[in-house]
Every structure is written in C-alpha cells, then in structure tokens.
Amino acid sequence: MLSGIKQKAIVGKDGKIELSATELPEGTVVEVIVLVEAPDEEDETTYLLKSETNKKYLLKALENVKEGNLIYVDLDEYEKSCL
C-alpha cells in the first residue's frame, strides 16, 4: 500500500533539500518526487512600467483617457474596409 507525505522545502546550498518525516521509522524505503513551483509571473503593466519609455507612453495614455481624448473604432466597420 502506498501513502504520501506532502511538504514544502527550500533548496539549500549545493542543491540540498532537507525533509523531516518523523512519522516514518528509520530505515523506511521511500521514493521522492520533486515538483518545482513556477516563479510568480508579474502582470503586463508591472512589466511595462519597468522601462522608462513604456512608462511614459502608459502614463500619457492614462492622461488621454482622463481628458476624454479618445478615438473610437468600430471594429466591424474597420474589418469591412480592409476586405
């Protein structure tokens, strides 16, 4: 019969991973599977704000929205004009 223990660990120096399983008697044979969590992905806005040029354009776009300086495009009409 198989049973499982799930716990999180942090990879230490030289790739060492330490687990503590006090419920297992010494000498118990185990099989270990390591699942690596994906790093947190930052959202698009945070990524774009890292560049001063992109930041300038994004802030200008926000200013345009606040001022009502917008251009409306009917995508159906635009698509028809491209055919």
PDB file of N, CA and C in Angstrom:
ATOM      1  N   MET A   1       0.835  -1.177   0.000  1.00  0.00           N
ATOM      2  CA  MET A   1       0.000   0.000   0.000  1.00  0.00           C
ATOM      3  C   MET A   1       0.884   1.247   0.000  1.00  0.00           C
ATOM      4  N   LEU A   2       0.508   2.228  -0.826  1.00  0.00           N
ATOM      5  CA  LEU A   2       1.237   3.486  -0.886  1.00  0.00           C
ATOM      6  C   LEU A   2       0.540   4.538  -0.048  1.00  0.00           C
ATOM      7  N   SER A   3       1.314   5.380   0.576  1.00  0.00           N
ATOM      8  CA  SER A   3       0.764   6.547   1.261  1.00  0.00           C
ATOM      9  C   SER A   3       1.672   7.716   0.923  1.00  0.00           C
ATOM     10  N   GLY A   4       1.237   8.907   1.219  1.00  0.00           N
ATOM     11  CA  GLY A   4       2.046  10.048   0.826  1.00  0.00           C
ATOM     12  C   GLY A   4       2.189  11.075   1.927  1.00  0.00           C
ATOM     13  N   ILE A   5       3.250  11.825   1.831  1.00  0.00           N
ATOM     14  CA  ILE A   5       3.506  12.952   2.719  1.00  0.00           C
ATOM     15  C   ILE A   5       3.814  14.121   1.807  1.00  0.00           C
ATOM     16  N   LYS A   6       3.136  15.220   2.030  1.00  0.00           N
ATOM     17  CA  LYS A   6       3.379  16.404   1.209  1.00  0.00           C
ATOM     18  C   LYS A   6       3.906  17.511   2.105  1.00  0.00           C
ATOM     19  N   GLN A   7       5.016  18.106   1.719  1.00  0.00           N
ATOM     20  CA  GLN A   7       5.549  19.241   2.448  1.00  0.00           C
ATOM     21  C   GLN A   7       6.376  20.102   1.518  1.00  0.00           C
ATOM     22  N   LYS A   8       6.484  21.355   1.875  1.00  0.00           N
ATOM     23  CA  LYS A   8       7.282  22.277   1.070  1.00  0.00           C
ATOM     24  C   LYS A   8       8.671  22.359   1.661  1.00  0.00           C
ATOM     25  N   ALA A   9       9.636  22.607   0.794  1.00  0.00           N
ATOM     26  CA  ALA A   9      11.020  22.752   1.229  1.00  0.00           C
ATOM     27  C   ALA A   9      11.685  23.803   0.362  1.00  0.00           C
ATOM     28  N   ILE A  10      12.790  24.321   0.848  1.00  0.00           N
ATOM     29  CA  ILE A  10      13.564  25.300   0.090  1.00  0.00           C
ATOM     30  C   ILE A  10      14.907  24.666  -0.253  1.00  0.00           C
ATOM     31  N   VAL A  11      15.283  24.800  -1.496  1.00  0.00           N
ATOM     32  CA  VAL A  11      16.565  24.245  -1.936  1.00  0.00           C
ATOM     33  C   VAL A  11      17.681  25.047  -1.282  1.00  0.00           C
ATOM     34  N   GLY A  12      18.576  24.343  -0.630  1.00  0.00           N
ATOM     35  CA  GLY A  12      19.681  24.994   0.070  1.00  0.00           C
ATOM     36  C   GLY A  12      20.957  24.992  -0.752  1.00  0.00           C
ATOM     37  N   LYS A  13      22.048  25.255  -0.055  1.00  0.00           N
ATOM     38  CA  LYS A  13      23.363  25.320  -0.684  1.00  0.00           C
ATOM     39  C   LYS A  13      23.675  24.005  -1.403  1.00  0.00           C
ATOM     40  N   ASP A  14      24.261  24.130  -2.568  1.00  0.00           N
ATOM     41  CA  ASP A  14      24.631  22.974  -3.399  1.00  0.00           C
ATOM     42  C   ASP A  14      23.431  22.108  -3.776  1.00  0.00           C
ATOM     43  N   GLY A  15      22.233  22.705  -3.835  1.00  0.00           N
ATOM     44  CA  GLY A  15      21.047  21.968  -4.270  1.00  0.00           C
ATOM     45  C   GLY A  15      20.496  21.015  -3.229  1.00  0.00           C
ATOM     46  N   LYS A  16      20.916  21.153  -1.990  1.00  0.00           N
ATOM     47  CA  LYS A  16      20.474  20.234  -0.936  1.00  0.00           C
ATOM     48  C   LYS A  16      19.039  20.541  -0.517  1.00  0.00           C
ATOM     49  N   ILE A  17      18.223  19.491  -0.418  1.00  0.00           N
ATOM     50  CA  ILE A  17      16.844  19.598   0.038  1.00  0.00           C
ATOM     51  C   ILE A  17      16.700  18.733   1.284  1.00  0.00           C
ATOM     52  N   GLU A  18      16.227  19.336   2.372  1.00  0.00           N
ATOM     53  CA  GLU A  18      16.044  18.581   3.607  1.00  0.00           C
ATOM     54  C   GLU A  18      14.559  18.445   3.899  1.00  0.00           C
ATOM     55  N   LEU A  19      14.151  17.213   4.225  1.00  0.00           N
ATOM     56  CA  LEU A  19      12.773  16.930   4.592  1.00  0.00           C
ATOM     57  C   LEU A  19      12.769  16.275   5.965  1.00  0.00           C
ATOM     58  N   SER A  20      11.738  16.560   6.725  1.00  0.00           N
ATOM     59  CA  SER A  20      11.605  15.943   8.030  1.00  0.00           C
ATOM     60  C   SER A  20      10.321  15.131   8.029  1.00  0.00           C
ATOM     61  N   ALA A  21      10.420  13.831   8.275  1.00  0.00           N
ATOM     62  CA  ALA A  21       9.245  12.965   8.296  1.00  0.00           C
ATOM     63  C   ALA A  21       9.323  12.091   9.544  1.00  0.00           C
ATOM     64  N   THR A  22       9.018  12.684  10.683  1.00  0.00           N
ATOM     65  CA  THR A  22       9.128  11.968  11.958  1.00  0.00           C
ATOM     66  C   THR A  22       8.167  10.785  12.058  1.00  0.00           C
ATOM     67  N   GLU A  23       7.127  10.787  11.229  1.00  0.00           N
ATOM     68  CA  GLU A  23       6.168   9.681  11.271  1.00  0.00           C
ATOM     69  C   GLU A  23       6.680   8.418  10.575  1.00  0.00           C
ATOM     70  N   LEU A  24       7.817   8.526   9.898  1.00  0.00           N
ATOM     71  CA  LEU A  24       8.401   7.355   9.220  1.00  0.00           C
ATOM     72  C   LEU A  24       9.516   6.759  10.081  1.00  0.00           C
ATOM     73  N   PRO A  25       9.472   5.460  10.298  1.00  0.00           N
ATOM     74  CA  PRO A  25      10.537   4.838  11.087  1.00  0.00           C
ATOM     75  C   PRO A  25      11.868   4.839  10.329  1.00  0.00           C
ATOM     76  N   GLU A  26      12.945   4.911  11.059  1.00  0.00           N
ATOM     77  CA  GLU A  26      14.276   4.877  10.456  1.00  0.00           C
ATOM     78  C   GLU A  26      14.413   3.620   9.608  1.00  0.00           C
ATOM     79  N   GLY A  27      14.996   3.782   8.420  1.00  0.00           N
ATOM     80  CA  GLY A  27      15.204   2.652   7.523  1.00  0.00           C
ATOM     81  C   GLY A  27      14.084   2.441   6.523  1.00  0.00           C
ATOM     82  N   THR A  28      13.001   3.217   6.635  1.00  0.00           N
ATOM     83  CA  THR A  28      11.894   3.087   5.693  1.00  0.00           C
ATOM     84  C   THR A  28      12.370   3.495   4.299  1.00  0.00           C
ATOM     85  N   VAL A  29      12.072   2.671   3.304  1.00  0.00           N
ATOM     86  CA  VAL A  29      12.430   2.985   1.928  1.00  0.00           C
ATOM     87  C   VAL A  29      11.353   3.898   1.350  1.00  0.00           C
ATOM     88  N   VAL A  30      11.768   5.031   0.785  1.00  0.00           N
ATOM     89  CA  VAL A  30      10.827   5.981   0.201  1.00  0.00           C
ATOM     90  C   VAL A  30      11.269   6.345  -1.205  1.00  0.00           C
ATOM     91  N   GLU A  31      10.320   6.827  -1.974  1.00  0.00           N
ATOM     92  CA  GLU A  31      10.612   7.362  -3.296  1.00  0.00           C
ATOM     93  C   GLU A  31      10.257   8.833  -3.259  1.00  0.00           C
ATOM     94  N   VAL A  32      11.147   9.691  -3.726  1.00  0.00           N
ATOM     95  CA  VAL A  32      10.944  11.136  -3.640  1.00  0.00           C
ATOM     96  C   VAL A  32      10.721  11.706  -5.032  1.00  0.00           C
ATOM     97  N   ILE A  33       9.677  12.518  -5.169  1.00  0.00           N
ATOM     98  CA  ILE A  33       9.401  13.239  -6.411  1.00  0.00           C
ATOM     99  C   ILE A  33       9.465  14.723  -6.075  1.00  0.00           C
ATOM    100  N   VAL A  34      10.208  15.494  -6.845  1.00  0.00           N
ATOM    101  CA  VAL A  34      10.345  16.921  -6.596  1.00  0.00           C
ATOM    102  C   VAL A  34       9.544  17.676  -7.655  1.00  0.00           C
ATOM    103  N   LEU A  35       8.569  18.471  -7.217  1.00  0.00           N
ATOM    104  CA  LEU A  35       7.777  19.312  -8.103  1.00  0.00           C
ATOM    105  C   LEU A  35       8.222  20.750  -7.877  1.00  0.00           C
ATOM    106  N   VAL A  36       8.611  21.439  -8.928  1.00  0.00           N
ATOM    107  CA  VAL A  36       9.128  22.799  -8.815  1.00  0.00           C
ATOM    108  C   VAL A  36       8.021  23.796  -9.140  1.00  0.00           C
ATOM    109  N   GLU A  37       7.774  24.739  -8.216  1.00  0.00           N
ATOM    110  CA  GLU A  37       6.771  25.768  -8.447  1.00  0.00           C
ATOM    111  C   GLU A  37       7.299  26.769  -9.467  1.00  0.00           C
ATOM    112  N   ALA A  38       6.401  27.198 -10.351  1.00  0.00           N
ATOM    113  CA  ALA A  38       6.772  28.226 -11.323  1.00  0.00           C
ATOM    114  C   ALA A  38       6.945  29.544 -10.579  1.00  0.00           C
ATOM    115  N   PRO A  39       7.910  30.342 -10.982  1.00  0.00           N
ATOM    116  CA  PRO A  39       8.067  31.644 -10.321  1.00  0.00           C
ATOM    117  C   PRO A  39       6.840  32.508 -10.576  1.00  0.00           C
ATOM    118  N   ASP A  40       6.545  33.401  -9.641  1.00  0.00           N
ATOM    119  CA  ASP A  40       5.408  34.300  -9.809  1.00  0.00           C
ATOM    120  C   ASP A  40       5.610  35.142 -11.054  1.00  0.00           C
ATOM    121  N   GLU A  41       4.589  35.139 -11.885  1.00  0.00           N
ATOM    122  CA  GLU A  41       4.661  35.967 -13.086  1.00  0.00           C
ATOM    123  C   GLU A  41       4.106  37.344 -12.771  1.00  0.00           C
ATOM    124  N   GLU A  42       4.825  38.352 -13.219  1.00  0.00           N
ATOM    125  CA  GLU A  42       4.315  39.689 -12.978  1.00  0.00           C
ATOM    126  C   GLU A  42       3.311  40.057 -14.063  1.00  0.00           C
ATOM    127  N   ASP A  43       2.402  40.935 -13.720  1.00  0.00           N
ATOM    128  CA  ASP A  43       1.399  41.311 -14.706  1.00  0.00           C
ATOM    129  C   ASP A  43       2.019  42.224 -15.763  1.00  0.00           C
ATOM    130  N   GLU A  44       1.300  42.366 -16.847  1.00  0.00           N
ATOM    131  CA  GLU A  44       1.796  43.114 -18.003  1.00  0.00           C
ATOM    132  C   GLU A  44       2.136  44.564 -17.668  1.00  0.00           C
ATOM    133  N   THR A  45       1.283  45.200 -16.865  1.00  0.00           N
ATOM    134  CA  THR A  45       1.509  46.605 -16.536  1.00  0.00           C
ATOM    135  C   THR A  45       2.801  46.775 -15.749  1.00  0.00           C
ATOM    136  N   THR A  46       3.030  45.923 -14.760  1.00  0.00           N
ATOM    137  CA  THR A  46       4.264  45.990 -13.967  1.00  0.00           C
ATOM    138  C   THR A  46       5.475  45.814 -14.868  1.00  0.00           C
ATOM    139  N   TYR A  47       5.386  44.853 -15.785  1.00  0.00           N
ATOM    140  CA  TYR A  47       6.495  44.606 -16.717  1.00  0.00           C
ATOM    141  C   TYR A  47       6.757  45.848 -17.568  1.00  0.00           C
ATOM    142  N   LEU A  48       5.686  46.438 -18.115  1.00  0.00           N
ATOM    143  CA  LEU A  48       5.849  47.590 -18.990  1.00  0.00           C
ATOM    144  C   LEU A  48       6.353  48.824 -18.248  1.00  0.00           C
ATOM    145  N   LEU A  49       5.980  48.970 -16.984  1.00  0.00           N
ATOM    146  CA  LEU A  49       6.409  50.136 -16.221  1.00  0.00           C
ATOM    147  C   LEU A  49       7.897  50.102 -15.872  1.00  0.00           C
ATOM    148  N   LYS A  50       8.553  48.978 -16.065  1.00  0.00           N
ATOM    149  CA  LYS A  50       9.989  48.888 -15.772  1.00  0.00           C
ATOM    150  C   LYS A  50      10.814  49.708 -16.767  1.00  0.00           C
ATOM    151  N   SER A  51      10.313  49.867 -17.971  1.00  0.00           N
ATOM    152  CA  SER A  51      11.011  50.643 -18.995  1.00  0.00           C
ATOM    153  C   SER A  51      10.526  52.087 -18.925  1.00  0.00           C
ATOM    154  N   GLU A  52      11.451  53.026 -18.858  1.00  0.00           N
ATOM    155  CA  GLU A  52      11.064  54.442 -18.781  1.00  0.00           C
ATOM    156  C   GLU A  52      10.266  54.874 -20.017  1.00  0.00           C
ATOM    157  N   THR A  53      10.644  54.372 -21.180  1.00  0.00           N
ATOM    158  CA  THR A  53       9.929  54.729 -22.412  1.00  0.00           C
ATOM    159  C   THR A  53       8.494  54.216 -22.361  1.00  0.00           C
ATOM    160  N   ASN A  54       8.322  52.943 -22.002  1.00  0.00           N
ATOM    161  CA  ASN A  54       6.969  52.384 -21.909  1.00  0.00           C
ATOM    162  C   ASN A  54       6.160  53.097 -20.833  1.00  0.00           C
ATOM    163  N   LYS A  55       6.811  53.399 -19.713  1.00  0.00           N
ATOM    164  CA  LYS A  55       6.135  54.090 -18.616  1.00  0.00           C
ATOM    165  C   LYS A  55       5.584  55.436 -19.087  1.00  0.00           C
ATOM    166  N   LYS A  56       6.402  56.150 -19.876  1.00  0.00           N
ATOM    167  CA  LYS A  56       5.980  57.448 -20.396  1.00  0.00           C
ATOM    168  C   LYS A  56       4.729  57.300 -21.266  1.00  0.00           C
ATOM    169  N   TYR A  57       4.720  56.299 -22.163  1.00  0.00           N
ATOM    170  CA  TYR A  57       3.577  56.085 -23.047  1.00  0.00           C
ATOM    171  C   TYR A  57       2.325  55.653 -22.271  1.00  0.00           C
ATOM    172  N   LEU A  58       2.497  54.791 -21.263  1.00  0.00           N
ATOM    173  CA  LEU A  58       1.353  54.347 -20.471  1.00  0.00           C
ATOM    174  C   LEU A  58       0.741  55.504 -19.683  1.00  0.00           C
ATOM    175  N   LEU A  59       1.589  56.327 -19.072  1.00  0.00           N
ATOM    176  CA  LEU A  59       1.080  57.467 -18.316  1.00  0.00           C
ATOM    177  C   LEU A  59       0.391  58.481 -19.232  1.00  0.00           C
ATOM    178  N   LYS A  60       0.916  58.665 -20.434  1.00  0.00           N
ATOM    179  CA  LYS A  60       0.294  59.562 -21.409  1.00  0.00           C
ATOM    180  C   LYS A  60      -1.072  59.003 -21.826  1.00  0.00           C
ATOM    181  N   ALA A  61      -1.146  57.692 -22.002  1.00  0.00           N
ATOM    182  CA  ALA A  61      -2.420  57.067 -22.375  1.00  0.00           C
ATOM    183  C   ALA A  61      -3.452  57.264 -21.267  1.00  0.00           C
ATOM    184  N   LEU A  62      -3.042  57.129 -20.015  1.00  0.00           N
ATOM    185  CA  LEU A  62      -3.962  57.361 -18.899  1.00  0.00           C
ATOM    186  C   LEU A  62      -4.444  58.802 -18.871  1.00  0.00           C
ATOM    187  N   GLU A  63      -3.530  59.709 -19.136  1.00  0.00           N
ATOM    188  CA  GLU A  63      -3.883  61.133 -19.182  1.00  0.00           C
ATOM    189  C   GLU A  63      -4.906  61.388 -20.283  1.00  0.00           C
ATOM    190  N   ASN A  64      -4.707  60.779 -21.451  1.00  0.00           N
ATOM    191  CA  ASN A  64      -5.644  60.933 -22.570  1.00  0.00           C
ATOM    192  C   ASN A  64      -7.029  60.408 -22.207  1.00  0.00           C
ATOM    193  N   VAL A  65      -7.080  59.298 -21.509  1.00  0.00           N
ATOM    194  CA  VAL A  65      -8.368  58.733 -21.101  1.00  0.00           C
ATOM    195  C   VAL A  65      -9.078  59.695 -20.154  1.00  0.00           C
ATOM    196  N   LYS A  66      -8.345  60.207 -19.162  1.00  0.00           N
ATOM    197  CA  LYS A  66      -8.936  61.138 -18.193  1.00  0.00           C
ATOM    198  C   LYS A  66      -9.470  62.398 -18.876  1.00  0.00           C
ATOM    199  N   GLU A  67      -8.788  62.856 -19.920  1.00  0.00           N
ATOM    200  CA  GLU A  67      -9.192  64.070 -20.628  1.00  0.00           C
ATOM    201  C   GLU A  67     -10.259  63.797 -21.681  1.00  0.00           C
ATOM    202  N   GLY A  68     -10.592  62.528 -21.889  1.00  0.00           N
ATOM    203  CA  GLY A  68     -11.583  62.189 -22.912  1.00  0.00           C
ATOM    204  C   GLY A  68     -11.019  62.255 -24.312  1.00  0.00           C
ATOM    205  N   ASN A  69      -9.710  62.305 -24.418  1.00  0.00           N
ATOM    206  CA  ASN A  69      -9.027  62.375 -25.708  1.00  0.00           C
ATOM    207  C   ASN A  69      -8.894  60.952 -26.263  1.00  0.00           C
ATOM    208  N   LEU A  70      -9.995  60.444 -26.812  1.00  0.00           N
ATOM    209  CA  LEU A  70     -10.041  59.057 -27.264  1.00  0.00           C
ATOM    210  C   LEU A  70     -10.476  58.980 -28.722  1.00  0.00           C
ATOM    211  N   ILE A  71     -10.097  57.912 -29.356  1.00  0.00           N
ATOM    212  CA  ILE A  71     -10.536  57.644 -30.721  1.00  0.00           C
ATOM    213  C   ILE A  71     -11.318  56.338 -30.682  1.00  0.00           C
ATOM    214  N   TYR A  72     -12.569  56.381 -31.095  1.00  0.00           N
ATOM    215  CA  TYR A  72     -13.394  55.185 -31.118  1.00  0.00           C
ATOM    216  C   TYR A  72     -13.323  54.544 -32.491  1.00  0.00           C
ATOM    217  N   VAL A  73     -13.161  53.232 -32.510  1.00  0.00           N
ATOM    218  CA  VAL A  73     -13.086  52.487 -33.763  1.00  0.00           C
ATOM    219  C   VAL A  73     -14.134  51.388 -33.722  1.00  0.00           C
ATOM    220  N   ASP A  74     -14.990  51.364 -34.729  1.00  0.00           N
ATOM    221  CA  ASP A  74     -15.956  50.280 -34.873  1.00  0.00           C
ATOM    222  C   ASP A  74     -15.224  49.151 -35.587  1.00  0.00           C
ATOM    223  N   LEU A  75     -14.918  48.092 -34.865  1.00  0.00           N
ATOM    224  CA  LEU A  75     -14.097  47.017 -35.421  1.00  0.00           C
ATOM    225  C   LEU A  75     -14.769  46.324 -36.598  1.00  0.00           C
ATOM    226  N   ASP A  76     -16.095  46.207 -36.565  1.00  0.00           N
ATOM    227  CA  ASP A  76     -16.802  45.596 -37.696  1.00  0.00           C
ATOM    228  C   ASP A  76     -16.623  46.444 -38.955  1.00  0.00           C
ATOM    229  N   GLU A  77     -16.787  47.747 -38.820  1.00  0.00           N
ATOM    230  CA  GLU A  77     -16.614  48.636 -39.962  1.00  0.00           C
ATOM    231  C   GLU A  77     -15.154  48.637 -40.439  1.00  0.00           C
ATOM    232  N   TYR A  78     -14.234  48.639 -39.502  1.00  0.00           N
ATOM    233  CA  TYR A  78     -12.806  48.614 -39.855  1.00  0.00           C
ATOM    234  C   TYR A  78     -12.483  47.344 -40.633  1.00  0.00           C
ATOM    235  N   GLU A  79     -13.007  46.217 -40.154  1.00  0.00           N
ATOM    236  CA  GLU A  79     -12.747  44.938 -40.811  1.00  0.00           C
ATOM    237  C   GLU A  79     -13.302  44.941 -42.244  1.00  0.00           C
ATOM    238  N   LYS A  80     -14.507  45.504 -42.423  1.00  0.00           N
ATOM    239  CA  LYS A  80     -15.115  45.575 -43.751  1.00  0.00           C
ATOM    240  C   LYS A  80     -14.262  46.424 -44.698  1.00  0.00           C
ATOM    241  N   SER A  81     -13.683  47.507 -44.166  1.00  0.00           N
ATOM    242  CA  SER A  81     -12.887  48.387 -45.019  1.00  0.00           C
ATOM    243  C   SER A  81     -11.560  47.747 -45.441  1.00  0.00           C
ATOM    244  N   CYS A  82     -11.152  46.727 -44.723  1.00  0.00           N
ATOM    245  CA  CYS A  82      -9.878  46.061 -45.047  1.00  0.00           C
ATOM    246  C   CYS A  82     -10.045  44.958 -46.085  1.00  0.00           C
ATOM    247  N   LEU A  83     -11.275  44.558 -46.351  1.00  0.00           N
ATOM    248  CA  LEU A  83     -11.519  43.473 -47.308  1.00  0.00           C
ATOM    249  C   LEU A  83     -11.453  43.910 -48.731  1.00  0.00           C
TER     250      LEU A  83
END
